[in-house]
mmCIF file of C-alpha atoms and ligand atoms in Angstrom:
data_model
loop_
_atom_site.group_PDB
_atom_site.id
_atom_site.type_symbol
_atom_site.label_atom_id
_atom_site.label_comp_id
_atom_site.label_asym_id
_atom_site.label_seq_id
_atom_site.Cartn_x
_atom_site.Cartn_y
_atom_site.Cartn_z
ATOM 1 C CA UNK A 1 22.357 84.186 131.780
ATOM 2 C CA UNK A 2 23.328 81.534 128.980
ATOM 3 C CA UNK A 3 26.808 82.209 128.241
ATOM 4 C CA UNK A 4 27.233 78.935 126.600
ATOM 5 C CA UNK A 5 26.567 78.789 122.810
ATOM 6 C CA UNK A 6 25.473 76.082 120.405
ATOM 7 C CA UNK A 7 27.148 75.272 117.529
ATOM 8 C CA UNK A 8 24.662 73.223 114.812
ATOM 9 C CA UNK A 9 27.355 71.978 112.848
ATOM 10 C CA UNK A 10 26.038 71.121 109.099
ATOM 11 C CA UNK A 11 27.990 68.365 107.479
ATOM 12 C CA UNK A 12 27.806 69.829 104.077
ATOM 13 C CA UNK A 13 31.134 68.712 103.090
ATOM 14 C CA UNK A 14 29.992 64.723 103.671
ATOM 15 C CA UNK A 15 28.876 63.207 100.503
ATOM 16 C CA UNK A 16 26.910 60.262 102.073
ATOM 17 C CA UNK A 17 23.830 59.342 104.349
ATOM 18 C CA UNK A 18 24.269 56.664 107.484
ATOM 19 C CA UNK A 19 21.797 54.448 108.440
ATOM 20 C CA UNK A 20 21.814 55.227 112.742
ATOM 21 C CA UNK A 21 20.645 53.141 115.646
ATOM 22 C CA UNK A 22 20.446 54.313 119.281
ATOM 23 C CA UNK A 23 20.143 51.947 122.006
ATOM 24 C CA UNK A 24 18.482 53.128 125.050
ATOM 25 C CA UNK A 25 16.728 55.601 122.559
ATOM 26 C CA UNK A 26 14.019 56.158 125.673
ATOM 27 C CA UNK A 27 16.355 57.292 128.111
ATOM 28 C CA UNK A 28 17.567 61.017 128.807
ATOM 29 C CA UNK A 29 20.484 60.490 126.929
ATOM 30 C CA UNK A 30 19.136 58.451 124.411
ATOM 31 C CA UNK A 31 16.681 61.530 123.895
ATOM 32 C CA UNK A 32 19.616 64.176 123.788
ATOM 33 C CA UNK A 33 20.927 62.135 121.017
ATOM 34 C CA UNK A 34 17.978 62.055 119.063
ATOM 35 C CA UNK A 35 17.841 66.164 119.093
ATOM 36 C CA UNK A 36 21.496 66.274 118.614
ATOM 37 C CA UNK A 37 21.588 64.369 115.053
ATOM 38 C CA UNK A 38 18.759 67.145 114.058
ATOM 39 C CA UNK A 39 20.535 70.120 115.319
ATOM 40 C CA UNK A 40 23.632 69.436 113.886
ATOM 41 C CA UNK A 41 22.143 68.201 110.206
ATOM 42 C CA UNK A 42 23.899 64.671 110.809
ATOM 43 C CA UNK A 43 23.133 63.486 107.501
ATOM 44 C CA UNK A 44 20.861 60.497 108.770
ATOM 45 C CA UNK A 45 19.922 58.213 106.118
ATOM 46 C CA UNK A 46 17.736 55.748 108.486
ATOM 47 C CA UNK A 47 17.356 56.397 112.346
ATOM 48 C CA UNK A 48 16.659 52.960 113.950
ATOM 49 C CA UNK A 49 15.313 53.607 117.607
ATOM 50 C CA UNK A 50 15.902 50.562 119.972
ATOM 51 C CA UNK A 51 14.882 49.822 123.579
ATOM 52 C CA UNK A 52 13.441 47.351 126.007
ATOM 53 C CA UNK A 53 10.560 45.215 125.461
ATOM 54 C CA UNK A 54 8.349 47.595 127.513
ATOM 55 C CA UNK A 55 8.805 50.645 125.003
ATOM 56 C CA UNK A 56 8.881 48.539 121.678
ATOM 57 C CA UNK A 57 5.615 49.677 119.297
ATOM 58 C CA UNK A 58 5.657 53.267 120.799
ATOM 59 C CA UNK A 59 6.756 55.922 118.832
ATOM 60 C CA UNK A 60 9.492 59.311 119.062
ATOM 61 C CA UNK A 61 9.678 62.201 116.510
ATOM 62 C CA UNK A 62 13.010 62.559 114.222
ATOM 63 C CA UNK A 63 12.852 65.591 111.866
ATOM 64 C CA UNK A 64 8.699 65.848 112.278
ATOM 65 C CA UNK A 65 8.616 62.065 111.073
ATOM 66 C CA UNK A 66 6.925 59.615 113.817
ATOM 67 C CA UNK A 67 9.559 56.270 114.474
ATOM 68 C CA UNK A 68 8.290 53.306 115.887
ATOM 69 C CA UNK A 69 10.585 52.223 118.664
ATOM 70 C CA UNK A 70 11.825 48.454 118.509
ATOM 71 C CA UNK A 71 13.019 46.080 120.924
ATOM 72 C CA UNK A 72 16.735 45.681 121.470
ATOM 73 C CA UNK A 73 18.032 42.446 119.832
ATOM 74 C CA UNK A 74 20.957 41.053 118.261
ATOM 75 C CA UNK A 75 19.213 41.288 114.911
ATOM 76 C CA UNK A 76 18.638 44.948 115.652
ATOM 77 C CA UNK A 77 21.805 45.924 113.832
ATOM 78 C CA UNK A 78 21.994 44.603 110.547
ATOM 79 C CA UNK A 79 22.587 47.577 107.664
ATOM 80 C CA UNK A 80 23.635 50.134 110.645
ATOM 81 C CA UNK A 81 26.796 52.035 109.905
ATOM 82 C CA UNK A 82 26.748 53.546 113.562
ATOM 83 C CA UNK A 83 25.366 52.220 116.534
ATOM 84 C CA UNK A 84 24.894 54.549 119.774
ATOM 85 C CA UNK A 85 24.663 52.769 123.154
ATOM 86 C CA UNK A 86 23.048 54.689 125.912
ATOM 87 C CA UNK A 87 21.165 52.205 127.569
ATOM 88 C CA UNK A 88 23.876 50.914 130.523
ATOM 89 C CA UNK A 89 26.962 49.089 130.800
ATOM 90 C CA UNK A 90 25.127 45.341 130.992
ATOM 91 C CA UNK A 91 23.207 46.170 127.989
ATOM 92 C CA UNK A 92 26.054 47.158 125.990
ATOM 93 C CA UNK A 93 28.398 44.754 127.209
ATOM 94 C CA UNK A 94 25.587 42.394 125.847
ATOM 95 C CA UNK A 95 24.520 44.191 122.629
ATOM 96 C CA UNK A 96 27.867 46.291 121.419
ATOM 97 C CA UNK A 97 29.564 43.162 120.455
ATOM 98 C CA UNK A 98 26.563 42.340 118.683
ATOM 99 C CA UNK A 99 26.235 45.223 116.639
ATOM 100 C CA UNK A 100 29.875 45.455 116.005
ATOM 101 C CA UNK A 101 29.957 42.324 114.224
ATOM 102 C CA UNK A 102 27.368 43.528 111.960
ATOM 103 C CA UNK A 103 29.548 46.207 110.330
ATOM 104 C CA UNK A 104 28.445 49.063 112.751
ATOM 105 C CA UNK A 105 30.801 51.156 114.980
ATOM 106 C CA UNK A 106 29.452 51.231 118.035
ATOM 107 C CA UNK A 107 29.355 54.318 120.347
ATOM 108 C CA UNK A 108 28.838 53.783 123.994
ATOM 109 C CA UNK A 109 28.024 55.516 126.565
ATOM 110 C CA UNK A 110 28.703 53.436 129.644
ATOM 111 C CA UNK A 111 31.380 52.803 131.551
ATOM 112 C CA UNK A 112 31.808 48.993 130.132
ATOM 113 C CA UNK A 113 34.688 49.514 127.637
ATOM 114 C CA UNK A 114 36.385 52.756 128.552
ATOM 115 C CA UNK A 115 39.230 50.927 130.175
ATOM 116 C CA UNK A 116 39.623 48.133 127.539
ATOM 117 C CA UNK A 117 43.086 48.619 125.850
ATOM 118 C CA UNK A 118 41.365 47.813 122.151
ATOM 119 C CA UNK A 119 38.762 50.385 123.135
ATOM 120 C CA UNK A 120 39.104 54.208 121.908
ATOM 121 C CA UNK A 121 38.174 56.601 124.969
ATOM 122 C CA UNK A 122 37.395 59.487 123.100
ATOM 123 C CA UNK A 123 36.804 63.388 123.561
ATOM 124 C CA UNK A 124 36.957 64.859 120.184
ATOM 125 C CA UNK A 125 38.328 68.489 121.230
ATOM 126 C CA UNK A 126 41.267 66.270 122.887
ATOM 127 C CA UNK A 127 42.132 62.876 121.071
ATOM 128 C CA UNK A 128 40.047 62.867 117.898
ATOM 129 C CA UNK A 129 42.543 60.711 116.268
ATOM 130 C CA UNK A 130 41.985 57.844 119.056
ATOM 131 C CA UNK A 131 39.079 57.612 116.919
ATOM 132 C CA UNK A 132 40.272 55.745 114.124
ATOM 133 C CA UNK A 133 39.766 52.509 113.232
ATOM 134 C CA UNK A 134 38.290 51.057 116.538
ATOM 135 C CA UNK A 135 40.185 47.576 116.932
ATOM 136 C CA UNK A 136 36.782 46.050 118.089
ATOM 137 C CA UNK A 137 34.490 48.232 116.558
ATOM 138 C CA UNK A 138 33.668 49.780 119.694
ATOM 139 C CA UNK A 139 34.875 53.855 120.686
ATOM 140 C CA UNK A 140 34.066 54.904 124.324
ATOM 141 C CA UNK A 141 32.235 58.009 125.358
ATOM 142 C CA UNK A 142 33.582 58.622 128.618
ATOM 143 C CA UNK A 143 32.140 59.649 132.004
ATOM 144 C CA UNK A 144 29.988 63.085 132.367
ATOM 145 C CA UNK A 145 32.662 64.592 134.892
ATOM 146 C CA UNK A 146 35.746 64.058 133.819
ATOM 147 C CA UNK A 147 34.614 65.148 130.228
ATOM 148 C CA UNK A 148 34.079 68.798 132.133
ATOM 149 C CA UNK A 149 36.723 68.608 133.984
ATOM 150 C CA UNK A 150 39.316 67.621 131.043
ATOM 151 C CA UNK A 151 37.741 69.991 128.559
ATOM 152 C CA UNK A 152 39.349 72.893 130.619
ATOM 153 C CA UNK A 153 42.032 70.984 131.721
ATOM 154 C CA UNK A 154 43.590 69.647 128.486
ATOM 155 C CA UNK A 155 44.499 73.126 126.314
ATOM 156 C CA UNK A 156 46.513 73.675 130.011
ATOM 157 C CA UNK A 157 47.864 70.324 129.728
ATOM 158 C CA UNK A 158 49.237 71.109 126.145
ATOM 159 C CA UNK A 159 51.043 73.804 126.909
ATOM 160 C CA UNK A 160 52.019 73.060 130.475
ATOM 161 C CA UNK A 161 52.338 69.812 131.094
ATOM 162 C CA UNK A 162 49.645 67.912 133.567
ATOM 163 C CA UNK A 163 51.375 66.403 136.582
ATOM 164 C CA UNK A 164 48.136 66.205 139.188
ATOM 165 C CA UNK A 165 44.556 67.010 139.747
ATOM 166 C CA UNK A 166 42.594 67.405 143.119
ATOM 167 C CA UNK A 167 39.085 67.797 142.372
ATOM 168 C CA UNK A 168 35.359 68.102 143.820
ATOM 169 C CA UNK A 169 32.691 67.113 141.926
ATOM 170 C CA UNK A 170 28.932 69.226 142.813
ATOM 171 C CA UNK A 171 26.795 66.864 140.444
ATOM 172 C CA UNK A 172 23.758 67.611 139.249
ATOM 173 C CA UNK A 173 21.085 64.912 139.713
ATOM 174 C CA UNK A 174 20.072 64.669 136.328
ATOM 175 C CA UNK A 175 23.378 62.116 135.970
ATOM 176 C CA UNK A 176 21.063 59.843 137.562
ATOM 177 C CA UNK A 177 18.306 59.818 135.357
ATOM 178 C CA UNK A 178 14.689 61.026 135.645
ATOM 179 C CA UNK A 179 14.091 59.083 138.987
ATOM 180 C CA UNK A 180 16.919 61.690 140.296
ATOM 181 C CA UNK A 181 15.179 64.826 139.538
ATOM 182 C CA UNK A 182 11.483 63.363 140.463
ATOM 183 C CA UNK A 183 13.218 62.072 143.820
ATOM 184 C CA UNK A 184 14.836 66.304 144.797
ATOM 185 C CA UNK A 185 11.212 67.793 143.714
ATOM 186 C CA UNK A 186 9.683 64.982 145.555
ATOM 187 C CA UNK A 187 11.618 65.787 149.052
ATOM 188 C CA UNK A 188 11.060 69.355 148.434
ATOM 189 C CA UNK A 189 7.335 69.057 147.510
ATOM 190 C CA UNK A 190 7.479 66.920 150.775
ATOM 191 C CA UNK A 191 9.185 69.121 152.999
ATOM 192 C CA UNK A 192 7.338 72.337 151.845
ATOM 193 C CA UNK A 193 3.920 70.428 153.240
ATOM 194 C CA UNK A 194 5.360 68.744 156.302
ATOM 195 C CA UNK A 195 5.377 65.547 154.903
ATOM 196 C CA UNK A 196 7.638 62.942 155.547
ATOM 197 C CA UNK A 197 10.726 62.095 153.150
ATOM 198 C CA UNK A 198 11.228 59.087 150.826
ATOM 199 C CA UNK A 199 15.048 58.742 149.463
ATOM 200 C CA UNK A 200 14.887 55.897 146.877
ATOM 201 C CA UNK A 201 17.683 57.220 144.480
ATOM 202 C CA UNK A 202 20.135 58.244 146.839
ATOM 203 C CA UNK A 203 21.503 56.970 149.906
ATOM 204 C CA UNK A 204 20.404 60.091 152.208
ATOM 205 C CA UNK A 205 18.199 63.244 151.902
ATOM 206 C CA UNK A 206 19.002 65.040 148.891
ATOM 207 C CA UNK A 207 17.119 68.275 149.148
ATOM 208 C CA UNK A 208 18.877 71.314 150.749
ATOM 209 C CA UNK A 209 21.498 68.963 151.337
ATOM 210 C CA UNK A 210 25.018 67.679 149.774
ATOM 211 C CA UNK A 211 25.876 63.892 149.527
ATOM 212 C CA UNK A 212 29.294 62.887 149.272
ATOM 213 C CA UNK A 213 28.744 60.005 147.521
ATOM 214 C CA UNK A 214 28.232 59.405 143.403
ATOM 215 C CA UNK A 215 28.134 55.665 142.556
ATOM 216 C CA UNK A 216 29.002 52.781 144.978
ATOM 217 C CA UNK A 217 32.542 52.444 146.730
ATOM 218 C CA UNK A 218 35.317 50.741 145.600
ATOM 219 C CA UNK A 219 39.131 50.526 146.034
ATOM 220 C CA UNK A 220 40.307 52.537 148.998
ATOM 221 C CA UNK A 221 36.797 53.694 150.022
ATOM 222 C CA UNK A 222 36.824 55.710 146.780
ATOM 223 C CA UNK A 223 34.016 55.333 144.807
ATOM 224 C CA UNK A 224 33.650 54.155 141.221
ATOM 225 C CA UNK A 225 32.847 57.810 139.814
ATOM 226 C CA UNK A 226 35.991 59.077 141.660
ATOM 227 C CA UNK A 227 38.289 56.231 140.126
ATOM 228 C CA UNK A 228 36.823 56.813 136.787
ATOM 229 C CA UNK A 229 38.393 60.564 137.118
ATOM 230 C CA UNK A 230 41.726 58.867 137.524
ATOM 231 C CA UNK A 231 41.315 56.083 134.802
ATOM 232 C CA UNK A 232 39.857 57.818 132.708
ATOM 233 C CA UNK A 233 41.982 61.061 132.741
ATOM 234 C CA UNK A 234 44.785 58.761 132.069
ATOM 235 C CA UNK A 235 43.546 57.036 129.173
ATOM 236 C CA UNK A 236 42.041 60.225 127.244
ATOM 237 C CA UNK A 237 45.321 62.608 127.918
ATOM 238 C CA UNK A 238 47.824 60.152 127.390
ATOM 239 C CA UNK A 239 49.529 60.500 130.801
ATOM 240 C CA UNK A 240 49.858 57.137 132.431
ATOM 241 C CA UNK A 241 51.665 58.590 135.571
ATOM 242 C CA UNK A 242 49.117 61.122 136.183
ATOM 243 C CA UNK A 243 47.925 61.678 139.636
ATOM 244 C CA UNK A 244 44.209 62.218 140.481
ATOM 245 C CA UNK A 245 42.202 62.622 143.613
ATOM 246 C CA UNK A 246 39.168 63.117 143.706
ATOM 247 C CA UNK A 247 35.548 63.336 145.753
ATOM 248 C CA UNK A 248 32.259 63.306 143.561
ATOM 249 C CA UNK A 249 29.103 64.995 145.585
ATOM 250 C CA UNK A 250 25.743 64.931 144.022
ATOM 251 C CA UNK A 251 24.534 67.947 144.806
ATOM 252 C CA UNK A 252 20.579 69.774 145.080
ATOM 253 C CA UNK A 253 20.671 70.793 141.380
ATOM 254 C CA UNK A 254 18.756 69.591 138.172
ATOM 255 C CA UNK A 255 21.524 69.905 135.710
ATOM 256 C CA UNK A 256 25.024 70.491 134.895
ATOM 257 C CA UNK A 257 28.136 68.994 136.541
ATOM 258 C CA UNK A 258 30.476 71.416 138.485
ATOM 259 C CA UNK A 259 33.814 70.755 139.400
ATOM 260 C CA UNK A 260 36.470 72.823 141.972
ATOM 261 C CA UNK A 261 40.247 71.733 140.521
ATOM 262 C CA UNK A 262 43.506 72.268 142.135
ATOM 263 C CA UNK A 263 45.612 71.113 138.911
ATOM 264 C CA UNK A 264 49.522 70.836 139.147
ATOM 265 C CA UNK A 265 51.951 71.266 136.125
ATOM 266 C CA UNK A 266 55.764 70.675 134.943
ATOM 267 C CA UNK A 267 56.092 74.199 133.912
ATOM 268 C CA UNK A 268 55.532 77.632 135.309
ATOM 269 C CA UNK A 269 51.664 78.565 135.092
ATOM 270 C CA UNK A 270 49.626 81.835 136.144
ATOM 271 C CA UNK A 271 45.993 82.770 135.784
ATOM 272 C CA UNK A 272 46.783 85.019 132.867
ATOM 273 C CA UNK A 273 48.522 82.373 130.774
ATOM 274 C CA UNK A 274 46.171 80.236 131.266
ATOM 275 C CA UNK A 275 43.554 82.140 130.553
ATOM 276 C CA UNK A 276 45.257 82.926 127.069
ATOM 277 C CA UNK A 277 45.911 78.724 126.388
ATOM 278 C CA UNK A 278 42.048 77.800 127.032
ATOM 279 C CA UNK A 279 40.531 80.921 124.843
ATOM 280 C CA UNK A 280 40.033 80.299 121.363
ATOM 281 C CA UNK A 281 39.723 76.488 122.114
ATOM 282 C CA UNK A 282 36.284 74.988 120.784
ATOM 283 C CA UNK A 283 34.041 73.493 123.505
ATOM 284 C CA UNK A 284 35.488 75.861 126.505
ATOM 285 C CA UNK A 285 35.006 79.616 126.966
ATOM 286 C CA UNK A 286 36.128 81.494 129.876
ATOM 287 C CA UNK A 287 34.232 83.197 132.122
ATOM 288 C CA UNK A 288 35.891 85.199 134.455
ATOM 289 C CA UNK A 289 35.484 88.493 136.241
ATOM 290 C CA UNK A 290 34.909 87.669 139.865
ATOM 291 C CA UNK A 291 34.186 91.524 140.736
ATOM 292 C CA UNK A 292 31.224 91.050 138.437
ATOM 293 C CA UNK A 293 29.856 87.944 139.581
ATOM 294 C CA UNK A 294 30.946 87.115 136.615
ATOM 295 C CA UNK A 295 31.802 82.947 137.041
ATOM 296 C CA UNK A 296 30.225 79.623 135.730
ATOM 297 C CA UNK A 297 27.072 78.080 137.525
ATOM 298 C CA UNK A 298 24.958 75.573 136.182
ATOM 299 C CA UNK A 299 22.027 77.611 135.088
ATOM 300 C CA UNK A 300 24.632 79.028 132.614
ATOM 301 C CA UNK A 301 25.346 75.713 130.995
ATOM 302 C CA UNK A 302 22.219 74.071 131.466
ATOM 303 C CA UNK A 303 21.118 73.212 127.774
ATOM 304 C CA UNK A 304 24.556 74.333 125.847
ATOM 305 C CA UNK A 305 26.800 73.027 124.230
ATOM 306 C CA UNK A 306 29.822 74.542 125.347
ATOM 307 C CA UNK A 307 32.015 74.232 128.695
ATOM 308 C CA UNK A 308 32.711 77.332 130.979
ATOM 309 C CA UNK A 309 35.907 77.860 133.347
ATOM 310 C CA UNK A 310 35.926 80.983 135.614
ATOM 311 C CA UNK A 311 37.583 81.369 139.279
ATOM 312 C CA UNK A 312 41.174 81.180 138.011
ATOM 313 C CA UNK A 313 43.895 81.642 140.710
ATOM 314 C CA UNK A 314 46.933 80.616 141.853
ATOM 315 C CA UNK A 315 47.176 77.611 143.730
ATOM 316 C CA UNK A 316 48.642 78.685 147.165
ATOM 317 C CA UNK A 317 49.756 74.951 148.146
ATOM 318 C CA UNK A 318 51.216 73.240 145.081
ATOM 319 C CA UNK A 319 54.168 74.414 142.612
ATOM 320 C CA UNK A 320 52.869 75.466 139.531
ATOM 321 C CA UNK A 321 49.405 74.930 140.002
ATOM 322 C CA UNK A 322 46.471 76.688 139.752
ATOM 323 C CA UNK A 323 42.689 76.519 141.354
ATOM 324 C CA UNK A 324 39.882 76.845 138.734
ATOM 325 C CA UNK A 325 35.858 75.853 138.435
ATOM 326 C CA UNK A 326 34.564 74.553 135.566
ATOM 327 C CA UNK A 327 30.959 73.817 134.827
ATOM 328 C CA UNK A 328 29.411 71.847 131.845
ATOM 329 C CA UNK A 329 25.841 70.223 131.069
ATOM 330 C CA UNK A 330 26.540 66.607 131.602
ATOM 331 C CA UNK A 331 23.492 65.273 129.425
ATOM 332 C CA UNK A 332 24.945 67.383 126.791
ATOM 333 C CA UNK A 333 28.907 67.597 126.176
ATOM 334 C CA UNK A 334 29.295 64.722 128.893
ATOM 335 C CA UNK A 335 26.956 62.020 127.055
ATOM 336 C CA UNK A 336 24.900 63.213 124.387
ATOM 337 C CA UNK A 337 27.147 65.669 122.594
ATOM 338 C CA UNK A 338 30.415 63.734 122.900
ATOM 339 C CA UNK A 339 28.941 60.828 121.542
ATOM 340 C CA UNK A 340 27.393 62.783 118.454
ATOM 341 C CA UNK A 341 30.938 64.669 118.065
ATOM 342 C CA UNK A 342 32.342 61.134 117.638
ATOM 343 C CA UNK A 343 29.848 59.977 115.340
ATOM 344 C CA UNK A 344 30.781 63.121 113.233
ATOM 345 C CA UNK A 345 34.417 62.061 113.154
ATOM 346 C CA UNK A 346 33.620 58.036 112.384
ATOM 347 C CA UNK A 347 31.747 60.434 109.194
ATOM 348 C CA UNK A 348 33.996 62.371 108.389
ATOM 349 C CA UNK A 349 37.399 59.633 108.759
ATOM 350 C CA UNK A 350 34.482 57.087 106.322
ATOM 351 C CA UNK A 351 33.993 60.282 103.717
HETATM 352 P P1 LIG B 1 13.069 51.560 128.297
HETATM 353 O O1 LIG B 1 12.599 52.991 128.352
HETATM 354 O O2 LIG B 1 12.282 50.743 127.339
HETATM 355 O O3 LIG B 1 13.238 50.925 129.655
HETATM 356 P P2 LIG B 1 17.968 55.935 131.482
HETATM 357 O O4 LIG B 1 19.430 55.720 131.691
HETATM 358 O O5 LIG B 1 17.598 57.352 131.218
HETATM 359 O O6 LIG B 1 17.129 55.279 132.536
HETATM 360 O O7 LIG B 1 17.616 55.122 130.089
HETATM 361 C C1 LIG B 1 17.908 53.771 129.916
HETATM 362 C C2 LIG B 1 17.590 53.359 128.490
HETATM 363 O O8 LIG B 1 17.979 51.986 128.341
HETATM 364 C C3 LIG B 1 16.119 53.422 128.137
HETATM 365 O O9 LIG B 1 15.956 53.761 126.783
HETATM 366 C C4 LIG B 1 15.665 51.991 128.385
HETATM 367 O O10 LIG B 1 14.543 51.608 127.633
HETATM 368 C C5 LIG B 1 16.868 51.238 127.880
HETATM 369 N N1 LIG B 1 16.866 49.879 128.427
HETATM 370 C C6 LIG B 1 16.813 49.513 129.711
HETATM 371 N N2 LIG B 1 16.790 48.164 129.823
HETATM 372 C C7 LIG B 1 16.807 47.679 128.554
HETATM 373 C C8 LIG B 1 16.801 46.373 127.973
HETATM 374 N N3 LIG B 1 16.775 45.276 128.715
HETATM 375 N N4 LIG B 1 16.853 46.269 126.619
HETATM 376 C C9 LIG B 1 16.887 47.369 125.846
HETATM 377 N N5 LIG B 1 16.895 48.647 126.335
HETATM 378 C C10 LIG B 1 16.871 48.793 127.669
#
């Protein structure tokens, strides 16, 4: 059941072409973003494809053409008008500046920027105008979770007023790359035959199991994913006194971040008002009619473009809060997507 819809956009009302370069063009995301500018007619002049030594000389299709994939440099960028960065926070940190200072605005998708003051952290449903002239030439795409989380969380916010969030992640293990999804079929493979289990990836068993841990630890015994929630949801709504806990658990699935949120506001809130602030909001669609089975799970987003919330309720602990479960694809609207939806604003603010 795909209750999520795409939405190829069509820039018809841009009069100009943009020469594009993705870094990390090899990676899952990197791949996303190469479907993305197709399906939603970004009006690509050139489409540069950039990676590590090891994939330079092979080739990926754009729009049935072949493109020879180059080796990331700091010559890489000259002529680009918009520079995607999907290969890793070291890379970009290296790299953005790089490409920056070659005229191109630079959308990454690591964590290396999203705090920086001078750096845009940007969900277009949310803060498109954050977007606008990038002090350093840089605008962060921010991280896959709290993207889902905020995307029901912010037409709430609007009307209500956001005072706190307390949140579990169920990741998917797709958000760690390939190696995540070869290392669950592995251990299943393995346990189906009696064979013994190999956890490279992750720091215990991941099949038919739950593993409360997504990134290393950091202040408080919190780990970096969790503290990103907090940062990040900050930075992107505006609300420096916001108050965020969270715990981030990769989970046995292949794709599409899930998230269980207690969320406290300054006014009076129920289920049915909220229901009526999130609907008609692009990016987010309810989906709720518990009688009917009818709530987000992963399968349902897997591949979309779109957000789901279902499980509305009253929060029986806090003052005007309410419990809800949103689910999104995290290669999608948390990397991929986002960064594309930016890209289409950097267009459309240039036109
Ligand atoms: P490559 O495939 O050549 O290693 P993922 O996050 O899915 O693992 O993808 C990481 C992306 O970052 C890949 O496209 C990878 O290219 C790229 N990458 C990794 N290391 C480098 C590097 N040193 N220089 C340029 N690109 C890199």
């Amino acid at each position: 059941m795909n209750q999520g819809k795409n939405h190829p956009q069509g820039f018809t009302h841009m009069n100009r072409e943009y020469t594009v370069a993705i870094a990390g063009a090899t990676g899952a995301v990197g791949e996303e973003l190469i479907q993305l500018l197709d399906e939603r007619n970004f009006p690509v002049k050139e489409l540069r494809l950039l990676a590590s030594a090891r994939s330079a000389g092979k080739t990926l299709t754009f729009r049935g053409k072949d493109i020879t994939i180059q080796e990331l440099t700091h010559e890489s960028f000259s002529g680009v008008d918009i520079a995607l960065f999907s290969a890793g926070g070291s890379i970009a940190l290296e790299y953005a500046p790089s490409a920056a200072a070659a005229g191109a605005v630079v959308i990454d998708n690591s964590s290396a920027f999203r705090i920086d003051p001078d750096v845009p952290l940007v969900v277009p449903e949310i803060n498109p105008d954050a977007a606008k002239a990038p002090k350093k030439g840089i605008i962060a795409n921010p991280n896959c979770t709290t993207i889902v989380s905020l995307m029901a969380l912010a037409p709430l916010h609007r009307e209500f007023g956001l005072k706190s969030i307390i949140a579990s992640s169920y990741q998917a293990v797709s958000g760690s790359g390939v190696e995540g999804i070869i290392e669950l079929d592995e251990q299943v493979s393995a346990i189906t035959k009696g064979e013994p289990i190999v956890s490279k990836v992750y720091p215990r068993q991941i099949a038919f199991n739950v593993i409360p841990q997504v990134d290393v630890f950091d202040e408080g015994d919190y780990t970096k994913e969790e503290l990103k929630m907090l940062n990040e949801s900050r930075k992107i709504l505006g609300i420096p006194e916001l108050e965020v806990t969270c715990t981030c658990v990769r989970v046995p699935v292949h794709r599409s971040h899930s998230v269980s949120i207690s969320a406290a506001f300054e006014k009076p809130i129920t289920p049915d008002t909220a229901r009526a602030a999130i609907a008609g909001n692009p990016g987010i669609q309810v989906v709720d009619d518990p009688q009917k089975a009818l709530f987000p799970v992963p399968l349902d987003t897997t591949g979309q473009d779109d957000c789901l919330v279902g499980r509305i309720r009253q929060d029986k602990v806090l003052p005007n809060a309410l419990a809800l479960w949103v689910v999104g694809d995290q290669v999608r609207k948390g990397a991929a997507l986002n960064a594309v939806q930016i890209a289409e604003l950097i267009a459309s603010n240039k036109d």
